[in-house]
Amino acid sequence: MNTTIRTATPEDAARILEIYAYYVEHTAISFEYTVPTLSEFQNRIKRTLERYPYLVIETDDGIQGYAYAGSFIGRAAYQHSCEMTIYLDPHSHKQGLGRKLYEALENRLKEMGFLNLYACIGWPETEDEYLNRNSADFHAHLGYTKAGTFHKCGYKFDRWYDMIWMEKLIGAHQ
Protein backbone atom coordinates (compact mmCIF):
# COMPACT_ATOMS: atom_id res chain seq x y z
CA MET A 1 0.00 0.00 0.00
CA ASN A 2 1.41 3.39 -0.99
CA THR A 3 1.22 5.99 1.75
CA THR A 4 1.97 9.69 1.81
CA ILE A 5 2.15 11.90 4.87
CA ARG A 6 1.76 15.61 4.29
CA THR A 7 0.65 18.81 5.97
CA ALA A 8 -3.11 19.16 6.11
CA THR A 9 -4.82 22.12 4.47
CA PRO A 10 -8.23 23.68 5.11
CA GLU A 11 -9.29 22.06 1.82
CA ASP A 12 -8.84 18.66 3.53
CA ALA A 13 -11.36 19.58 6.22
CA ALA A 14 -14.36 17.81 4.68
CA ARG A 15 -12.62 14.41 4.66
CA ILE A 16 -10.97 14.98 8.04
CA LEU A 17 -14.33 15.99 9.50
CA GLU A 18 -15.91 12.86 8.01
CA ILE A 19 -13.38 10.76 9.93
CA TYR A 20 -13.84 12.76 13.13
CA ALA A 21 -17.65 12.69 12.95
CA TYR A 22 -17.65 8.94 13.45
CA TYR A 23 -15.82 9.34 16.78
CA VAL A 24 -18.11 12.13 17.97
CA GLU A 25 -21.32 10.32 17.06
CA HIS A 26 -20.45 6.71 17.92
CA THR A 27 -17.70 6.70 20.55
CA ALA A 28 -16.52 8.27 23.77
CA ILE A 29 -13.05 8.69 22.29
CA SER A 30 -14.04 12.30 21.62
CA PHE A 31 -15.90 13.98 24.44
CA GLU A 32 -17.61 16.36 22.00
CA TYR A 33 -21.36 15.80 21.74
CA THR A 34 -21.99 17.38 18.34
CA VAL A 35 -20.00 17.30 15.13
CA PRO A 36 -18.45 20.69 14.35
CA THR A 37 -19.48 22.49 11.17
CA LEU A 38 -17.17 22.36 8.18
CA SER A 39 -16.34 26.04 8.63
CA GLU A 40 -15.50 25.54 12.30
CA PHE A 41 -13.30 22.58 11.43
CA GLN A 42 -11.48 24.54 8.71
CA ASN A 43 -10.78 27.23 11.30
CA ARG A 44 -9.45 24.64 13.75
CA ILE A 45 -6.99 23.45 11.12
CA LYS A 46 -5.89 27.01 10.30
CA ARG A 47 -5.40 27.90 13.99
CA THR A 48 -3.41 24.74 14.65
CA LEU A 49 -1.12 25.34 11.67
CA GLU A 50 -0.18 28.77 13.02
CA ARG A 51 2.10 27.09 15.56
CA TYR A 52 1.93 23.30 15.29
CA PRO A 53 2.07 20.55 12.67
CA TYR A 54 -1.20 19.10 11.39
CA LEU A 55 -0.64 16.03 9.20
CA VAL A 56 -2.74 13.69 7.10
CA ILE A 57 -1.88 10.22 5.89
CA GLU A 58 -3.08 9.24 2.43
CA THR A 59 -3.25 5.97 0.57
CA ASP A 60 -4.43 5.33 -2.96
CA ASP A 61 -7.95 5.61 -1.49
CA GLY A 62 -7.40 9.14 -0.14
CA ILE A 63 -6.98 10.50 3.38
CA GLN A 64 -7.13 7.70 5.95
CA GLY A 65 -6.28 9.66 9.07
CA TYR A 66 -4.88 12.78 10.62
CA ALA A 67 -2.79 13.85 13.59
CA TYR A 68 -1.85 17.18 15.04
CA ALA A 69 -0.25 18.81 18.04
CA GLY A 70 -1.68 21.58 20.14
CA SER A 71 -1.01 23.69 23.15
CA PHE A 72 -0.41 21.95 26.45
CA ILE A 73 -1.96 24.12 29.18
CA GLY A 74 -1.24 27.40 27.34
CA ARG A 75 1.32 29.05 29.62
CA ALA A 76 4.79 30.20 28.58
CA ALA A 77 6.56 27.72 30.84
CA TYR A 78 5.00 24.85 28.86
CA GLN A 79 6.39 26.05 25.51
CA HIS A 80 8.41 22.86 25.03
CA SER A 81 5.40 20.61 25.63
CA CYS A 82 2.38 19.86 23.46
CA GLU A 83 -0.73 17.73 23.35
CA MET A 84 -1.06 15.09 20.64
CA THR A 85 -4.21 14.03 18.78
CA ILE A 86 -4.75 11.30 16.20
CA TYR A 87 -7.80 9.89 14.43
CA LEU A 88 -7.93 7.21 11.74
CA ASP A 89 -10.77 6.17 9.51
CA PRO A 90 -12.41 3.31 11.45
CA HIS A 91 -11.72 0.98 8.50
CA SER A 92 -8.00 1.85 8.50
CA HIS A 93 -7.05 0.50 11.92
CA LYS A 94 -4.42 -2.21 12.40
CA GLN A 95 -2.57 -1.36 9.15
CA GLY A 96 0.37 0.55 10.65
CA LEU A 97 -0.96 3.91 9.45
CA GLY A 98 -1.32 5.33 12.96
CA ARG A 99 2.28 4.49 13.83
CA LYS A 100 3.60 6.06 10.62
CA LEU A 101 1.52 9.18 11.14
CA TYR A 102 2.42 9.61 14.83
CA GLU A 103 6.13 9.01 14.18
CA ALA A 104 6.10 11.67 11.46
CA LEU A 105 4.36 14.10 13.82
CA GLU A 106 6.83 13.34 16.61
CA ASN A 107 9.78 13.90 14.27
CA ARG A 108 8.44 17.29 13.20
CA LEU A 109 7.86 18.31 16.80
CA LYS A 110 11.36 17.24 17.79
CA GLU A 111 12.80 19.35 14.95
CA MET A 112 10.76 22.28 16.28
CA GLY A 113 12.28 21.92 19.75
CA PHE A 114 9.42 20.23 21.60
CA LEU A 115 10.56 17.90 24.37
CA ASN A 116 7.41 16.57 26.06
CA LEU A 117 4.43 15.03 24.30
CA TYR A 118 1.12 14.45 26.08
CA ALA A 119 -1.99 12.52 25.08
CA CYS A 120 -5.35 12.98 26.77
CA ILE A 121 -7.23 9.69 26.43
CA GLY A 122 -10.74 8.61 27.42
CA TRP A 123 -10.51 5.61 29.73
CA PRO A 124 -13.32 3.23 30.67
CA GLU A 125 -13.34 1.49 34.04
CA THR A 126 -14.93 -1.32 32.05
CA GLU A 127 -14.74 -1.40 28.26
CA ASP A 128 -18.09 -0.92 26.54
CA GLU A 129 -19.53 -0.34 23.07
CA TYR A 130 -18.42 3.32 23.14
CA LEU A 131 -14.92 3.15 24.59
CA ASN A 132 -12.17 0.58 24.88
CA ARG A 133 -8.52 0.83 25.89
CA ASN A 134 -7.06 0.64 22.38
CA SER A 135 -5.90 4.26 22.34
CA ALA A 136 -3.94 3.83 25.57
CA ASP A 137 -2.48 0.58 24.23
CA PHE A 138 -1.50 2.33 20.98
CA HIS A 139 0.27 5.10 22.86
CA ALA A 140 2.01 2.65 25.21
CA HIS A 141 3.25 0.69 22.19
CA LEU A 142 4.82 3.93 20.91
CA GLY A 143 6.63 4.62 24.18
CA TYR A 144 4.12 6.75 26.09
CA THR A 145 3.66 6.10 29.80
CA LYS A 146 0.68 6.83 32.00
CA ALA A 147 1.14 10.10 33.90
CA GLY A 148 -2.20 10.46 35.67
CA THR A 149 -5.91 9.75 35.88
CA PHE A 150 -8.90 12.05 36.22
CA HIS A 151 -11.82 10.00 37.52
CA LYS A 152 -15.34 10.23 36.10
CA CYS A 153 -14.65 13.57 34.43
CA GLY A 154 -16.29 12.88 31.05
CA TYR A 155 -20.00 12.20 30.67
CA LYS A 156 -21.24 10.86 27.36
CA PHE A 157 -23.89 8.33 26.31
CA ASP A 158 -25.41 8.43 29.81
CA ARG A 159 -22.29 7.14 31.54
CA TRP A 160 -19.14 8.46 33.18
CA TYR A 161 -15.65 7.95 31.82
CA ASP A 162 -12.23 8.58 33.26
CA MET A 163 -9.51 10.39 31.38
CA ILE A 164 -5.86 9.45 31.51
CA TRP A 165 -2.84 11.49 30.53
CA MET A 166 0.07 9.71 28.89
CA GLU A 167 3.44 11.29 28.19
CA LYS A 168 6.54 10.73 26.12
CA LEU A 169 9.80 12.62 26.42
CA ILE A 170 11.49 13.08 23.04
CA GLY A 171 14.41 15.39 23.81
CA ALA A 172 17.07 16.29 26.33
CA HIS A 173 16.04 18.74 29.02
CA GLN A 174 19.00 21.07 29.40
Coordinates of C-alpha atoms in Angstrom, one line a residue:
M1 CA 0.0 0.0 0.0
N2 CA 1.4 3.4 -1.0
T3 CA 1.2 6.0 1.8
T4 CA 2.0 9.7 1.8
I5 CA 2.2 11.9 4.9
R6 CA 1.8 15.6 4.3
T7 CA 0.7 18.8 6.0
A8 CA -3.1 19.2 6.1
T9 CA -4.8 22.1 4.5
P10 CA -8.2 23.7 5.1
E11 CA -9.3 22.1 1.8
D12 CA -8.8 18.7 3.5
A13 CA -11.4 19.6 6.2
A14 CA -14.4 17.8 4.7
R15 CA -12.6 14.4 4.7
I16 CA -11.0 15.0 8.0
L17 CA -14.3 16.0 9.5
E18 CA -15.9 12.9 8.0
I19 CA -13.4 10.8 9.9
Y20 CA -13.8 12.8 13.1
A21 CA -17.6 12.7 12.9
Y22 CA -17.6 8.9 13.5
Y23 CA -15.8 9.3 16.8
V24 CA -18.1 12.1 18.0
E25 CA -21.3 10.3 17.1
H26 CA -20.5 6.7 17.9
T27 CA -17.7 6.7 20.6
A28 CA -16.5 8.3 23.8
I29 CA -13.1 8.7 22.3
S30 CA -14.0 12.3 21.6
F31 CA -15.9 14.0 24.4
E32 CA -17.6 16.4 22.0
Y33 CA -21.4 15.8 21.7
T34 CA -22.0 17.4 18.3
V35 CA -20.0 17.3 15.1
P36 CA -18.5 20.7 14.3
T37 CA -19.5 22.5 11.2
L38 CA -17.2 22.4 8.2
S39 CA -16.3 26.0 8.6
E40 CA -15.5 25.5 12.3
F41 CA -13.3 22.6 11.4
Q42 CA -11.5 24.5 8.7
N43 CA -10.8 27.2 11.3
R44 CA -9.5 24.6 13.7
I45 CA -7.0 23.4 11.1
K46 CA -5.9 27.0 10.3
R47 CA -5.4 27.9 14.0
T48 CA -3.4 24.7 14.7
L49 CA -1.1 25.3 11.7
E50 CA -0.2 28.8 13.0
R51 CA 2.1 27.1 15.6
Y52 CA 1.9 23.3 15.3
P53 CA 2.1 20.6 12.7
Y54 CA -1.2 19.1 11.4
L55 CA -0.6 16.0 9.2
V56 CA -2.7 13.7 7.1
I57 CA -1.9 10.2 5.9
E58 CA -3.1 9.2 2.4
T59 CA -3.2 6.0 0.6
D60 CA -4.4 5.3 -3.0
D61 CA -7.9 5.6 -1.5
G62 CA -7.4 9.1 -0.1
I63 CA -7.0 10.5 3.4
Q64 CA -7.1 7.7 5.9
G65 CA -6.3 9.7 9.1
Y66 CA -4.9 12.8 10.6
A67 CA -2.8 13.8 13.6
Y68 CA -1.8 17.2 15.0
A69 CA -0.3 18.8 18.0
G70 CA -1.7 21.6 20.1
S71 CA -1.0 23.7 23.1
F72 CA -0.4 22.0 26.5
I73 CA -2.0 24.1 29.2
G74 CA -1.2 27.4 27.3
R75 CA 1.3 29.1 29.6
A76 CA 4.8 30.2 28.6
A77 CA 6.6 27.7 30.8
Y78 CA 5.0 24.9 28.9
Q79 CA 6.4 26.1 25.5
H80 CA 8.4 22.9 25.0
S81 CA 5.4 20.6 25.6
C82 CA 2.4 19.9 23.5
E83 CA -0.7 17.7 23.3
M84 CA -1.1 15.1 20.6
T85 CA -4.2 14.0 18.8
I86 CA -4.7 11.3 16.2
Y87 CA -7.8 9.9 14.4
L88 CA -7.9 7.2 11.7
D89 CA -10.8 6.2 9.5
P90 CA -12.4 3.3 11.5
H91 CA -11.7 1.0 8.5
S92 CA -8.0 1.9 8.5
H93 CA -7.1 0.5 11.9
K94 CA -4.4 -2.2 12.4
Q95 CA -2.6 -1.4 9.2
G96 CA 0.4 0.6 10.6
L97 CA -1.0 3.9 9.5
G98 CA -1.3 5.3 13.0
R99 CA 2.3 4.5 13.8
K100 CA 3.6 6.1 10.6
L101 CA 1.5 9.2 11.1
Y102 CA 2.4 9.6 14.8
E103 CA 6.1 9.0 14.2
A104 CA 6.1 11.7 11.5
L105 CA 4.4 14.1 13.8
E106 CA 6.8 13.3 16.6
N107 CA 9.8 13.9 14.3
R108 CA 8.4 17.3 13.2
L109 CA 7.9 18.3 16.8
K110 CA 11.4 17.2 17.8
E111 CA 12.8 19.3 15.0
M112 CA 10.8 22.3 16.3
G113 CA 12.3 21.9 19.7
F114 CA 9.4 20.2 21.6
L115 CA 10.6 17.9 24.4
N116 CA 7.4 16.6 26.1
L117 CA 4.4 15.0 24.3
Y118 CA 1.1 14.5 26.1
A119 CA -2.0 12.5 25.1
C120 CA -5.4 13.0 26.8
I121 CA -7.2 9.7 26.4
G122 CA -10.7 8.6 27.4
W123 CA -10.5 5.6 29.7
P124 CA -13.3 3.2 30.7
E125 CA -13.3 1.5 34.0
T126 CA -14.9 -1.3 32.1
E127 CA -14.7 -1.4 28.3
D128 CA -18.1 -0.9 26.5
E129 CA -19.5 -0.3 23.1
Y130 CA -18.4 3.3 23.1
L131 CA -14.9 3.1 24.6
N132 CA -12.2 0.6 24.9
R133 CA -8.5 0.8 25.9
N134 CA -7.1 0.6 22.4
S135 CA -5.9 4.3 22.3
A136 CA -3.9 3.8 25.6
D137 CA -2.5 0.6 24.2
F138 CA -1.5 2.3 21.0
H139 CA 0.3 5.1 22.9
A140 CA 2.0 2.6 25.2
H141 CA 3.2 0.7 22.2
L142 CA 4.8 3.9 20.9
G143 CA 6.6 4.6 24.2
Y144 CA 4.1 6.7 26.1
T145 CA 3.7 6.1 29.8
K146 CA 0.7 6.8 32.0
A147 CA 1.1 10.1 33.9
G148 CA -2.2 10.5 35.7
T149 CA -5.9 9.8 35.9
F150 CA -8.9 12.0 36.2
H151 CA -11.8 10.0 37.5
K152 CA -15.3 10.2 36.1
C153 CA -14.7 13.6 34.4
G154 CA -16.3 12.9 31.1
Y155 CA -20.0 12.2 30.7
K156 CA -21.2 10.9 27.4
F157 CA -23.9 8.3 26.3
D158 CA -25.4 8.4 29.8
R159 CA -22.3 7.1 31.5
W160 CA -19.1 8.5 33.2
Y161 CA -15.7 7.9 31.8
D162 CA -12.2 8.6 33.3
M163 CA -9.5 10.4 31.4
I164 CA -5.9 9.5 31.5
W165 CA -2.8 11.5 30.5
M166 CA 0.1 9.7 28.9
E167 CA 3.4 11.3 28.2
K168 CA 6.5 10.7 26.1
L169 CA 9.8 12.6 26.4
I170 CA 11.5 13.1 23.0
G171 CA 14.4 15.4 23.8
A172 CA 17.1 16.3 26.3
H173 CA 16.0 18.7 29.0
Q174 CA 19.0 21.1 29.4

